[in-house]
PDB file of N, CA, C and O in Angstrom:
ATOM      1  N   MET A   1      17.602  -9.450  16.435  1.00  0.00           N
ATOM      2  CA  MET A   1      16.427  -8.922  15.670  1.00  0.00           C
ATOM      3  C   MET A   1      15.409 -10.101  16.514  1.00  0.00           C
ATOM      4  O   MET A   1      15.525 -11.282  16.376  1.00  0.00           O
ATOM      5  N   ALA A   2      14.339  -9.203  16.687  1.00  0.00           N
ATOM      6  CA  ALA A   2      13.135 -10.030  17.185  1.00  0.00           C
ATOM      7  C   ALA A   2      12.305 -10.186  16.410  1.00  0.00           C
ATOM      8  O   ALA A   2      11.998  -9.849  15.517  1.00  0.00           O
ATOM      9  N   LEU A   3      11.835 -11.760  15.789  1.00  0.00           N
ATOM     10  CA  LEU A   3      10.349 -11.661  14.769  1.00  0.00           C
ATOM     11  C   LEU A   3       9.282 -12.008  16.106  1.00  0.00           C
ATOM     12  O   LEU A   3      10.116 -13.468  16.766  1.00  0.00           O
ATOM     13  N   THR A   4       8.146 -11.777  15.763  1.00  0.00           N
ATOM     14  CA  THR A   4       6.718 -12.557  16.351  1.00  0.00           C
ATOM     15  C   THR A   4       6.458 -13.586  15.227  1.00  0.00           C
ATOM     16  O   THR A   4       6.331 -12.811  14.101  1.00  0.00           O
ATOM     17  N   VAL A   5       6.304 -14.456  15.672  1.00  0.00           N
ATOM     18  CA  VAL A   5       5.395 -15.541  14.821  1.00  0.00           C
ATOM     19  C   VAL A   5       3.729 -15.846  15.280  1.00  0.00           C
ATOM     20  O   VAL A   5       3.711 -15.842  16.269  1.00  0.00           O
ATOM     21  N   TYR A   6       2.911 -15.662  14.274  1.00  0.00           N
ATOM     22  CA  TYR A   6       1.509 -15.637  14.846  1.00  0.00           C
ATOM     23  C   TYR A   6       1.088 -17.230  14.290  1.00  0.00           C
ATOM     24  O   TYR A   6       1.086 -17.770  13.717  1.00  0.00           O
ATOM     25  N   LEU A   7       0.365 -18.118  15.340  1.00  0.00           N
ATOM     26  CA  LEU A   7      -0.275 -19.209  15.314  1.00  0.00           C
ATOM     27  C   LEU A   7      -1.434 -18.966  15.319  1.00  0.00           C
ATOM     28  O   LEU A   7      -2.006 -18.512  16.226  1.00  0.00           O
ATOM     29  N   TYR A   8      -2.383 -19.689  14.324  1.00  0.00           N
ATOM     30  CA  TYR A   8      -3.639 -20.025  14.306  1.00  0.00           C
ATOM     31  C   TYR A   8      -4.230 -21.445  14.280  1.00  0.00           C
ATOM     32  O   TYR A   8      -3.922 -22.594  14.237  1.00  0.00           O
ATOM     33  N   GLY A   9      -5.662 -21.636  14.611  1.00  0.00           N
ATOM     34  CA  GLY A   9      -6.485 -23.073  14.303  1.00  0.00           C
ATOM     35  C   GLY A   9      -5.317 -24.122  15.409  1.00  0.00           C
ATOM     36  O   GLY A   9      -5.324 -23.699  16.493  1.00  0.00           O
ATOM     37  N   GLN A  10      -5.510 -24.983  14.524  1.00  0.00           N
ATOM     38  CA  GLN A  10      -4.921 -26.024  15.273  1.00  0.00           C
ATOM     39  C   GLN A  10      -3.594 -26.028  15.787  1.00  0.00           C
ATOM     40  O   GLN A  10      -2.871 -26.507  16.923  1.00  0.00           O
ATOM     41  N   LEU A  11      -2.821 -25.292  15.018  1.00  0.00           N
ATOM     42  CA  LEU A  11      -1.223 -24.857  15.820  1.00  0.00           C
ATOM     43  C   LEU A  11      -1.442 -23.627  17.237  1.00  0.00           C
ATOM     44  O   LEU A  11      -0.289 -24.280  18.211  1.00  0.00           O
ATOM     45  N   LYS A  12      -2.253 -22.475  17.551  1.00  0.00           N
ATOM     46  CA  LYS A  12      -2.481 -21.993  18.611  1.00  0.00           C
ATOM     47  C   LYS A  12      -3.171 -23.398  19.797  1.00  0.00           C
ATOM     48  O   LYS A  12      -2.722 -22.783  20.690  1.00  0.00           O
ATOM     49  N   GLU A  13      -3.855 -24.136  19.606  1.00  0.00           N
ATOM     50  CA  GLU A  13      -4.390 -25.080  20.570  1.00  0.00           C
ATOM     51  C   GLU A  13      -3.051 -26.062  20.819  1.00  0.00           C
ATOM     52  O   GLU A  13      -3.030 -26.511  21.986  1.00  0.00           O
ATOM     53  N   MET A  14      -2.618 -26.642  19.942  1.00  0.00           N
ATOM     54  CA  MET A  14      -1.357 -27.292  20.151  1.00  0.00           C
ATOM     55  C   MET A  14      -0.069 -26.647  21.135  1.00  0.00           C
ATOM     56  O   MET A  14       0.578 -27.401  21.682  1.00  0.00           O
ATOM     57  N   THR A  15       0.333 -25.378  20.680  1.00  0.00           N
ATOM     58  CA  THR A  15       0.799 -25.125  21.622  1.00  0.00           C
ATOM     59  C   THR A  15       0.762 -24.115  23.031  1.00  0.00           C
ATOM     60  O   THR A  15       1.556 -24.080  23.424  1.00  0.00           O
ATOM     61  N   GLY A  16      -0.525 -23.764  22.208  1.00  0.00           N
ATOM     62  CA  GLY A  16      -0.721 -23.228  23.625  1.00  0.00           C
ATOM     63  C   GLY A  16      -0.728 -21.496  24.153  1.00  0.00           C
ATOM     64  O   GLY A  16      -0.830 -20.592  24.277  1.00  0.00           O
ATOM     65  N   LEU A  17      -0.328 -21.074  22.342  1.00  0.00           N
ATOM     66  CA  LEU A  17       0.279 -19.948  22.204  1.00  0.00           C
ATOM     67  C   LEU A  17      -0.340 -19.137  21.021  1.00  0.00           C
ATOM     68  O   LEU A  17      -0.864 -19.913  19.859  1.00  0.00           O
ATOM     69  N   ARG A  18      -0.750 -18.017  20.652  1.00  0.00           N
ATOM     70  CA  ARG A  18      -1.158 -17.211  19.896  1.00  0.00           C
ATOM     71  C   ARG A  18      -0.208 -16.416  19.006  1.00  0.00           C
ATOM     72  O   ARG A  18      -0.390 -16.660  17.788  1.00  0.00           O
ATOM     73  N   GLU A  19       0.924 -16.700  19.816  1.00  0.00           N
ATOM     74  CA  GLU A  19       2.102 -15.700  19.180  1.00  0.00           C
ATOM     75  C   GLU A  19       3.431 -16.203  20.178  1.00  0.00           C
ATOM     76  O   GLU A  19       2.976 -16.128  21.193  1.00  0.00           O
ATOM     77  N   LEU A  20       4.687 -16.087  19.439  1.00  0.00           N
ATOM     78  CA  LEU A  20       5.842 -16.447  19.788  1.00  0.00           C
ATOM     79  C   LEU A  20       6.865 -15.378  19.243  1.00  0.00           C
ATOM     80  O   LEU A  20       6.824 -15.359  18.103  1.00  0.00           O
ATOM     81  N   VAL A  21       7.521 -14.834  20.088  1.00  0.00           N
ATOM     82  CA  VAL A  21       8.949 -14.006  19.798  1.00  0.00           C
ATOM     83  C   VAL A  21      10.134 -14.693  20.038  1.00  0.00           C
ATOM     84  O   VAL A  21      10.692 -15.146  20.801  1.00  0.00           O
ATOM     85  N   LEU A  22      10.572 -14.519  18.612  1.00  0.00           N
ATOM     86  CA  LEU A  22      11.950 -15.458  18.861  1.00  0.00           C
ATOM     87  C   LEU A  22      12.893 -14.224  18.310  1.00  0.00           C
ATOM     88  O   LEU A  22      12.884 -13.775  17.518  1.00  0.00           O
ATOM     89  N   GLU A  23      14.353 -14.831  19.017  1.00  0.00           N
ATOM     90  CA  GLU A  23      15.091 -13.945  18.511  1.00  0.00           C
ATOM     91  C   GLU A  23      16.454 -14.845  17.808  1.00  0.00           C
ATOM     92  O   GLU A  23      16.973 -15.523  17.848  1.00  0.00           O
ATOM     93  N   GLY A  24      16.958 -14.047  16.663  1.00  0.00           N
ATOM     94  CA  GLY A  24      18.504 -14.450  16.211  1.00  0.00           C
ATOM     95  C   GLY A  24      18.021 -15.895  15.260  1.00  0.00           C
ATOM     96  O   GLY A  24      18.457 -16.501  15.095  1.00  0.00           O
ATOM     97  N   ILE A  25      16.711 -15.281  14.450  1.00  0.00           N
ATOM     98  CA  ILE A  25      16.549 -16.070  13.651  1.00  0.00           C
ATOM     99  C   ILE A  25      16.526 -14.971  12.039  1.00  0.00           C
ATOM    100  O   ILE A  25      16.425 -14.322  12.018  1.00  0.00           O
ATOM    101  N   ALA A  26      17.553 -16.268  11.197  1.00  0.00           N
ATOM    102  CA  ALA A  26      17.457 -15.419   9.692  1.00  0.00           C
ATOM    103  C   ALA A  26      16.707 -15.387   8.638  1.00  0.00           C
ATOM    104  O   ALA A  26      16.869 -14.763   7.965  1.00  0.00           O
ATOM    105  N   ASP A  27      16.364 -16.795   8.841  1.00  0.00           N
ATOM    106  CA  ASP A  27      15.698 -17.252   7.400  1.00  0.00           C
ATOM    107  C   ASP A  27      14.389 -18.102   8.076  1.00  0.00           C
ATOM    108  O   ASP A  27      14.578 -18.303   9.028  1.00  0.00           O
ATOM    109  N   THR A  28      13.789 -18.763   6.900  1.00  0.00           N
ATOM    110  CA  THR A  28      12.525 -19.272   6.870  1.00  0.00           C
ATOM    111  C   THR A  28      12.941 -20.684   7.353  1.00  0.00           C
ATOM    112  O   THR A  28      12.194 -21.223   8.050  1.00  0.00           O
ATOM    113  N   ASP A  29      13.956 -21.429   7.244  1.00  0.00           N
ATOM    114  CA  ASP A  29      14.316 -22.648   7.262  1.00  0.00           C
ATOM    115  C   ASP A  29      14.784 -23.098   8.729  1.00  0.00           C
ATOM    116  O   ASP A  29      14.510 -23.560   9.552  1.00  0.00           O
ATOM    117  N   GLN A  30      15.546 -21.782   9.223  1.00  0.00           N
ATOM    118  CA  GLN A  30      15.578 -21.708  10.490  1.00  0.00           C
ATOM    119  C   GLN A  30      14.924 -21.533  11.584  1.00  0.00           C
ATOM    120  O   GLN A  30      14.374 -21.853  12.561  1.00  0.00           O
ATOM    121  N   LEU A  31      13.753 -21.014  10.738  1.00  0.00           N
ATOM    122  CA  LEU A  31      12.471 -20.819  11.887  1.00  0.00           C
ATOM    123  C   LEU A  31      11.615 -21.853  12.113  1.00  0.00           C
ATOM    124  O   LEU A  31      11.480 -22.466  13.228  1.00  0.00           O
ATOM    125  N   ILE A  32      11.940 -22.407  10.829  1.00  0.00           N
ATOM    126  CA  ILE A  32      11.061 -23.842  11.289  1.00  0.00           C
ATOM    127  C   ILE A  32      11.875 -24.610  11.772  1.00  0.00           C
ATOM    128  O   ILE A  32      11.294 -25.405  12.636  1.00  0.00           O
ATOM    129  N   ARG A  33      12.698 -24.903  11.520  1.00  0.00           N
ATOM    130  CA  ARG A  33      13.660 -25.932  12.356  1.00  0.00           C
ATOM    131  C   ARG A  33      13.433 -25.517  14.238  1.00  0.00           C
ATOM    132  O   ARG A  33      13.196 -26.143  14.669  1.00  0.00           O
ATOM    133  N   GLU A  34      13.687 -24.051  14.278  1.00  0.00           N
ATOM    134  CA  GLU A  34      13.356 -23.777  15.946  1.00  0.00           C
ATOM    135  C   GLU A  34      11.723 -24.181  16.539  1.00  0.00           C
ATOM    136  O   GLU A  34      11.616 -24.613  17.649  1.00  0.00           O
ATOM    137  N   MET A  35      10.881 -23.734  15.714  1.00  0.00           N
ATOM    138  CA  MET A  35       9.737 -23.929  15.826  1.00  0.00           C
ATOM    139  C   MET A  35       9.443 -25.855  16.116  1.00  0.00           C
ATOM    140  O   MET A  35       9.195 -26.145  16.913  1.00  0.00           O
ATOM    141  N   ASN A  36      10.265 -26.217  15.443  1.00  0.00           N
ATOM    142  CA  ASN A  36      10.438 -27.727  15.141  1.00  0.00           C
ATOM    143  C   ASN A  36      11.263 -28.842  16.864  1.00  0.00           C
ATOM    144  O   ASN A  36      10.322 -29.746  17.054  1.00  0.00           O
ATOM    145  N   ILE A  37      11.750 -27.647  16.825  1.00  0.00           N
ATOM    146  CA  ILE A  37      12.683 -28.210  18.361  1.00  0.00           C
ATOM    147  C   ILE A  37      11.736 -27.807  19.775  1.00  0.00           C
ATOM    148  O   ILE A  37      11.214 -28.658  20.558  1.00  0.00           O
ATOM    149  N   ARG A  38      10.808 -26.706  19.432  1.00  0.00           N
ATOM    150  CA  ARG A  38      10.538 -26.153  20.502  1.00  0.00           C
ATOM    151  C   ARG A  38       9.031 -26.634  20.625  1.00  0.00           C
ATOM    152  O   ARG A  38       8.353 -27.153  21.871  1.00  0.00           O
ATOM    153  N   PHE A  39       8.264 -27.509  19.503  1.00  0.00           N
ATOM    154  CA  PHE A  39       7.127 -27.911  19.563  1.00  0.00           C
ATOM    155  C   PHE A  39       7.452 -29.199  18.941  1.00  0.00           C
ATOM    156  O   PHE A  39       6.915 -29.272  17.503  1.00  0.00           O
ATOM    157  N   PRO A  40       7.407 -30.352  18.741  1.00  0.00           N
ATOM    158  CA  PRO A  40       8.227 -31.528  17.958  1.00  0.00           C
ATOM    159  C   PRO A  40       6.390 -31.967  17.508  1.00  0.00           C
ATOM    160  O   PRO A  40       7.024 -32.428  16.348  1.00  0.00           O
ATOM    161  N   ARG A  41       5.458 -31.552  17.853  1.00  0.00           N
ATOM    162  CA  ARG A  41       4.300 -32.567  17.358  1.00  0.00           C
ATOM    163  C   ARG A  41       4.111 -31.735  16.237  1.00  0.00           C
ATOM    164  O   ARG A  41       3.048 -32.327  15.387  1.00  0.00           O
ATOM    165  N   LEU A  42       5.080 -30.305  15.781  1.00  0.00           N
ATOM    166  CA  LEU A  42       4.556 -30.022  14.649  1.00  0.00           C
ATOM    167  C   LEU A  42       5.175 -30.214  13.534  1.00  0.00           C
ATOM    168  O   LEU A  42       4.746 -30.462  12.452  1.00  0.00           O
ATOM    169  N   LYS A  43       6.129 -31.182  13.200  1.00  0.00           N
ATOM    170  CA  LYS A  43       6.824 -31.884  12.361  1.00  0.00           C
ATOM    171  C   LYS A  43       5.731 -32.540  11.839  1.00  0.00           C
ATOM    172  O   LYS A  43       5.875 -33.079  10.599  1.00  0.00           O
ATOM    173  N   GLU A  44       4.721 -33.415  12.397  1.00  0.00           N
ATOM    174  CA  GLU A  44       3.991 -34.206  12.175  1.00  0.00           C
ATOM    175  C   GLU A  44       2.446 -33.531  11.165  1.00  0.00           C
ATOM    176  O   GLU A  44       1.688 -33.970  10.377  1.00  0.00           O
ATOM    177  N   MET A  45       2.612 -31.930  11.478  1.00  0.00           N
ATOM    178  CA  MET A  45       1.176 -31.504  11.029  1.00  0.00           C
ATOM    179  C   MET A  45       2.254 -30.899   9.554  1.00  0.00           C
ATOM    180  O   MET A  45       2.792 -29.694   9.740  1.00  0.00           O
ATOM    181  N   PRO A  46       1.642 -30.914   8.451  1.00  0.00           N
ATOM    182  CA  PRO A  46       1.914 -29.927   7.294  1.00  0.00           C
ATOM    183  C   PRO A  46       1.424 -28.203   7.422  1.00  0.00           C
ATOM    184  O   PRO A  46       0.351 -28.292   7.192  1.00  0.00           O
ATOM    185  N   CYS A  47       2.650 -27.573   7.450  1.00  0.00           N
ATOM    186  CA  CYS A  47       2.014 -26.287   7.642  1.00  0.00           C
ATOM    187  C   CYS A  47       2.555 -25.409   6.543  1.00  0.00           C
ATOM    188  O   CYS A  47       3.394 -25.666   5.881  1.00  0.00           O
ATOM    189  N   LEU A  48       1.475 -24.474   6.651  1.00  0.00           N
ATOM    190  CA  LEU A  48       2.567 -23.224   5.608  1.00  0.00           C
ATOM    191  C   LEU A  48       2.783 -22.176   6.322  1.00  0.00           C
ATOM    192  O   LEU A  48       2.131 -21.768   7.311  1.00  0.00           O
ATOM    193  N   LEU A  49       3.539 -21.213   5.845  1.00  0.00           N
ATOM    194  CA  LEU A  49       4.092 -20.114   6.074  1.00  0.00           C
ATOM    195  C   LEU A  49       4.470 -19.198   5.458  1.00  0.00           C
ATOM    196  O   LEU A  49       4.549 -19.240   4.351  1.00  0.00           O
ATOM    197  N   ALA A  50       3.571 -17.914   5.805  1.00  0.00           N
ATOM    198  CA  ALA A  50       3.303 -16.759   5.476  1.00  0.00           C
ATOM    199  C   ALA A  50       4.303 -15.527   6.263  1.00  0.00           C
ATOM    200  O   ALA A  50       4.340 -15.720   7.458  1.00  0.00           O
ATOM    201  N   VAL A  51       4.805 -15.011   4.807  1.00  0.00           N
ATOM    202  CA  VAL A  51       5.853 -13.767   5.721  1.00  0.00           C
ATOM    203  C   VAL A  51       5.134 -12.755   4.844  1.00  0.00           C
ATOM    204  O   VAL A  51       4.654 -12.208   3.659  1.00  0.00           O
ATOM    205  N   ASP A  52       4.579 -11.417   5.741  1.00  0.00           N
ATOM    206  CA  ASP A  52       3.982 -10.617   5.349  1.00  0.00           C
ATOM    207  C   ASP A  52       2.843 -10.757   3.998  1.00  0.00           C
ATOM    208  O   ASP A  52       2.328 -10.085   3.604  1.00  0.00           O
ATOM    209  N   LYS A  53       1.839 -12.025   4.965  1.00  0.00           N
ATOM    210  CA  LYS A  53       0.483 -12.109   4.346  1.00  0.00           C
ATOM    211  C   LYS A  53       0.858 -12.895   2.785  1.00  0.00           C
ATOM    212  O   LYS A  53       0.233 -12.983   1.817  1.00  0.00           O
ATOM    213  N   HIS A  54       2.113 -13.138   2.262  1.00  0.00           N
ATOM    214  CA  HIS A  54       2.238 -14.059   1.377  1.00  0.00           C
ATOM    215  C   HIS A  54       3.010 -15.580   1.711  1.00  0.00           C
ATOM    216  O   HIS A  54       4.115 -15.493   2.236  1.00  0.00           O
ATOM    217  N   ILE A  55       2.085 -16.368   1.173  1.00  0.00           N
ATOM    218  CA  ILE A  55       2.898 -17.942   1.219  1.00  0.00           C
ATOM    219  C   ILE A  55       4.216 -18.303   0.531  1.00  0.00           C
ATOM    220  O   ILE A  55       4.268 -17.551  -0.220  1.00  0.00           O
ATOM    221  N   ILE A  56       4.927 -18.442   1.639  1.00  0.00           N
ATOM    222  CA  ILE A  56       6.235 -18.746   0.705  1.00  0.00           C
ATOM    223  C   ILE A  56       6.738 -20.283   0.549  1.00  0.00           C
ATOM    224  O   ILE A  56       6.022 -21.004   1.152  1.00  0.00           O
ATOM    225  N   HIS A  57       7.284 -21.011  -0.011  1.00  0.00           N
ATOM    226  CA  HIS A  57       7.430 -21.829  -0.756  1.00  0.00           C
ATOM    227  C   HIS A  57       8.801 -22.277  -0.977  1.00  0.00           C
ATOM    228  O   HIS A  57       9.390 -23.581  -1.113  1.00  0.00           O
ATOM    229  N   SER A  58       9.815 -21.808  -0.538  1.00  0.00           N
ATOM    230  CA  SER A  58      11.289 -21.706  -0.651  1.00  0.00           C
ATOM    231  C   SER A  58      11.967 -20.838   0.526  1.00  0.00           C
ATOM    232  O   SER A  58      11.000 -20.133   1.142  1.00  0.00           O
ATOM    233  N   ASN A  59      12.929 -21.137   1.069  1.00  0.00           N
ATOM    234  CA  ASN A  59      13.614 -20.304   1.992  1.00  0.00           C
ATOM    235  C   ASN A  59      13.593 -19.064   1.988  1.00  0.00           C
ATOM    236  O   ASN A  59      14.220 -18.367   0.651  1.00  0.00           O
ATOM    237  N   THR A  60      13.755 -18.381   2.766  1.00  0.00           N
ATOM    238  CA  THR A  60      13.475 -16.857   2.743  1.00  0.00           C
ATOM    239  C   THR A  60      14.313 -15.942   3.581  1.00  0.00           C
ATOM    240  O   THR A  60      14.041 -16.095   4.811  1.00  0.00           O
ATOM    241  N   VAL A  61      14.869 -14.852   3.492  1.00  0.00           N
ATOM    242  CA  VAL A  61      15.554 -13.933   4.434  1.00  0.00           C
ATOM    243  C   VAL A  61      14.645 -13.330   5.142  1.00  0.00           C
ATOM    244  O   VAL A  61      13.904 -12.877   4.840  1.00  0.00           O
ATOM    245  N   LEU A  62      14.686 -13.119   6.432  1.00  0.00           N
ATOM    246  CA  LEU A  62      13.808 -12.473   7.420  1.00  0.00           C
ATOM    247  C   LEU A  62      14.619 -11.000   7.928  1.00  0.00           C
ATOM    248  O   LEU A  62      15.609 -11.320   8.245  1.00  0.00           O
ATOM    249  N   LYS A  63      13.567  -9.997   7.772  1.00  0.00           N
ATOM    250  CA  LYS A  63      13.782  -8.992   8.504  1.00  0.00           C
ATOM    251  C   LYS A  63      13.125  -8.677   9.376  1.00  0.00           C
ATOM    252  O   LYS A  63      11.953  -8.902   9.622  1.00  0.00           O
ATOM    253  N   GLU A  64      13.554  -7.674  10.037  1.00  0.00           N
ATOM    254  CA  GLU A  64      12.670  -7.121  11.477  1.00  0.00           C
ATOM    255  C   GLU A  64      11.197  -6.622  10.973  1.00  0.00           C
ATOM    256  O   GLU A  64      11.568  -5.861   9.858  1.00  0.00           O
ATOM    257  N   ASP A  65      10.336  -6.761  11.882  1.00  0.00           N
ATOM    258  CA  ASP A  65       8.918  -5.814  11.536  1.00  0.00           C
ATOM    259  C   ASP A  65       8.684  -6.919  10.228  1.00  0.00           C
ATOM    260  O   ASP A  65       7.235  -5.724   9.776  1.00  0.00           O
ATOM    261  N   GLN A  66       8.764  -7.808  10.133  1.00  0.00           N
ATOM    262  CA  GLN A  66       7.942  -8.439   8.865  1.00  0.00           C
ATOM    263  C   GLN A  66       6.926  -9.008   9.907  1.00  0.00           C
ATOM    264  O   GLN A  66       7.051  -9.677  11.053  1.00  0.00           O
ATOM    265  N   GLU A  67       5.442  -9.186   8.955  1.00  0.00           N
ATOM    266  CA  GLU A  67       4.680 -10.267   9.521  1.00  0.00           C
ATOM    267  C   GLU A  67       4.709 -11.610   9.619  1.00  0.00           C
ATOM    268  O   GLU A  67       4.998 -12.038   7.882  1.00  0.00           O
ATOM    269  N   LEU A  68       5.345 -12.755  10.288  1.00  0.00           N
ATOM    270  CA  LEU A  68       5.234 -14.100  10.027  1.00  0.00           C
ATOM    271  C   LEU A  68       3.959 -14.448  10.655  1.00  0.00           C
ATOM    272  O   LEU A  68       3.492 -14.299  11.946  1.00  0.00           O
ATOM    273  N   ALA A  69       3.449 -16.107   9.993  1.00  0.00           N
ATOM    274  CA  ALA A  69       2.278 -16.542  10.359  1.00  0.00           C
ATOM    275  C   ALA A  69       2.519 -18.031   9.912  1.00  0.00           C
ATOM    276  O   ALA A  69       2.859 -18.357   8.709  1.00  0.00           O
ATOM    277  N   LEU A  70       2.859 -19.130  11.312  1.00  0.00           N
ATOM    278  CA  LEU A  70       2.304 -20.379  10.826  1.00  0.00           C
ATOM    279  C   LEU A  70       0.776 -21.008  10.296  1.00  0.00           C
ATOM    280  O   LEU A  70       0.339 -20.478  11.451  1.00  0.00           O
ATOM    281  N   LEU A  71       0.419 -21.240   9.277  1.00  0.00           N
ATOM    282  CA  LEU A  71      -0.733 -22.205   9.455  1.00  0.00           C
ATOM    283  C   LEU A  71      -0.970 -23.002   8.978  1.00  0.00           C
ATOM    284  O   LEU A  71      -0.737 -24.204   8.256  1.00  0.00           O
ATOM    285  N   PRO A  72      -1.932 -23.642   9.987  1.00  0.00           N
ATOM    286  CA  PRO A  72      -2.404 -25.292   9.631  1.00  0.00           C
ATOM    287  C   PRO A  72      -3.220 -25.657   8.562  1.00  0.00           C
ATOM    288  O   PRO A  72      -3.546 -24.765   7.945  1.00  0.00           O
ATOM    289  N   PRO A  73      -3.197 -26.956   8.447  1.00  0.00           N
ATOM    290  CA  PRO A  73      -3.949 -27.082   7.294  1.00  0.00           C
ATOM    291  C   PRO A  73      -5.399 -26.831   7.442  1.00  0.00           C
ATOM    292  O   PRO A  73      -5.922 -26.400   8.448  1.00  0.00           O
ATOM    293  N   TYR A  74      -6.276 -26.666   6.175  1.00  0.00           N
ATOM    294  CA  TYR A  74      -7.426 -26.184   6.774  1.00  0.00           C
ATOM    295  C   TYR A  74      -8.106 -26.907   5.280  1.00  0.00           C
ATOM    296  O   TYR A  74      -7.668 -27.077   4.023  1.00  0.00           O
ATOM    297  N   SER A  75      -9.669 -27.082   5.393  1.00  0.00           N
ATOM    298  CA  SER A  75     -10.402 -26.932   4.344  1.00  0.00           C
ATOM    299  C   SER A  75     -11.668 -26.401   4.151  1.00  0.00           C
ATOM    300  O   SER A  75     -11.834 -25.642   5.278  1.00  0.00           O
ATOM    301  N   GLY A  76     -12.249 -26.284   3.454  1.00  0.00           N
ATOM    302  CA  GLY A  76     -13.340 -25.431   2.981  1.00  0.00           C
ATOM    303  C   GLY A  76     -14.311 -26.351   2.540  1.00  0.00           C
ATOM    304  O   GLY A  76     -14.472 -27.297   1.958  1.00  0.00           O
ATOM    305  N   GLY A  77     -15.695 -25.599   2.749  1.00  0.00           N
ATOM    306  CA  GLY A  77     -16.977 -26.084   1.975  1.00  0.00           C
ATOM    307  C   GLY A  77     -17.781 -25.682   1.527  1.00  0.00           C
ATOM    308  O   GLY A  77     -18.107 -24.034   1.783  1.00  0.00           O
TER     309      GLY A  77
END
């Protein structure tokens, strides 16, 4: 199963990628581990993970064709 992860803001700049396709990822905990292996600097940045446009706060089983987004810290004003 291939999953596409969209990267925004600082994450896009840090990785040089707008999106990343990963294979064999079963859940969001595994996704975060894989991202931290590929991009060790991500460990230093508190990010949010959205699955189908909903920010998740616990491990979630992933299915093909879900929209995944890794969101950097943000502030408003």
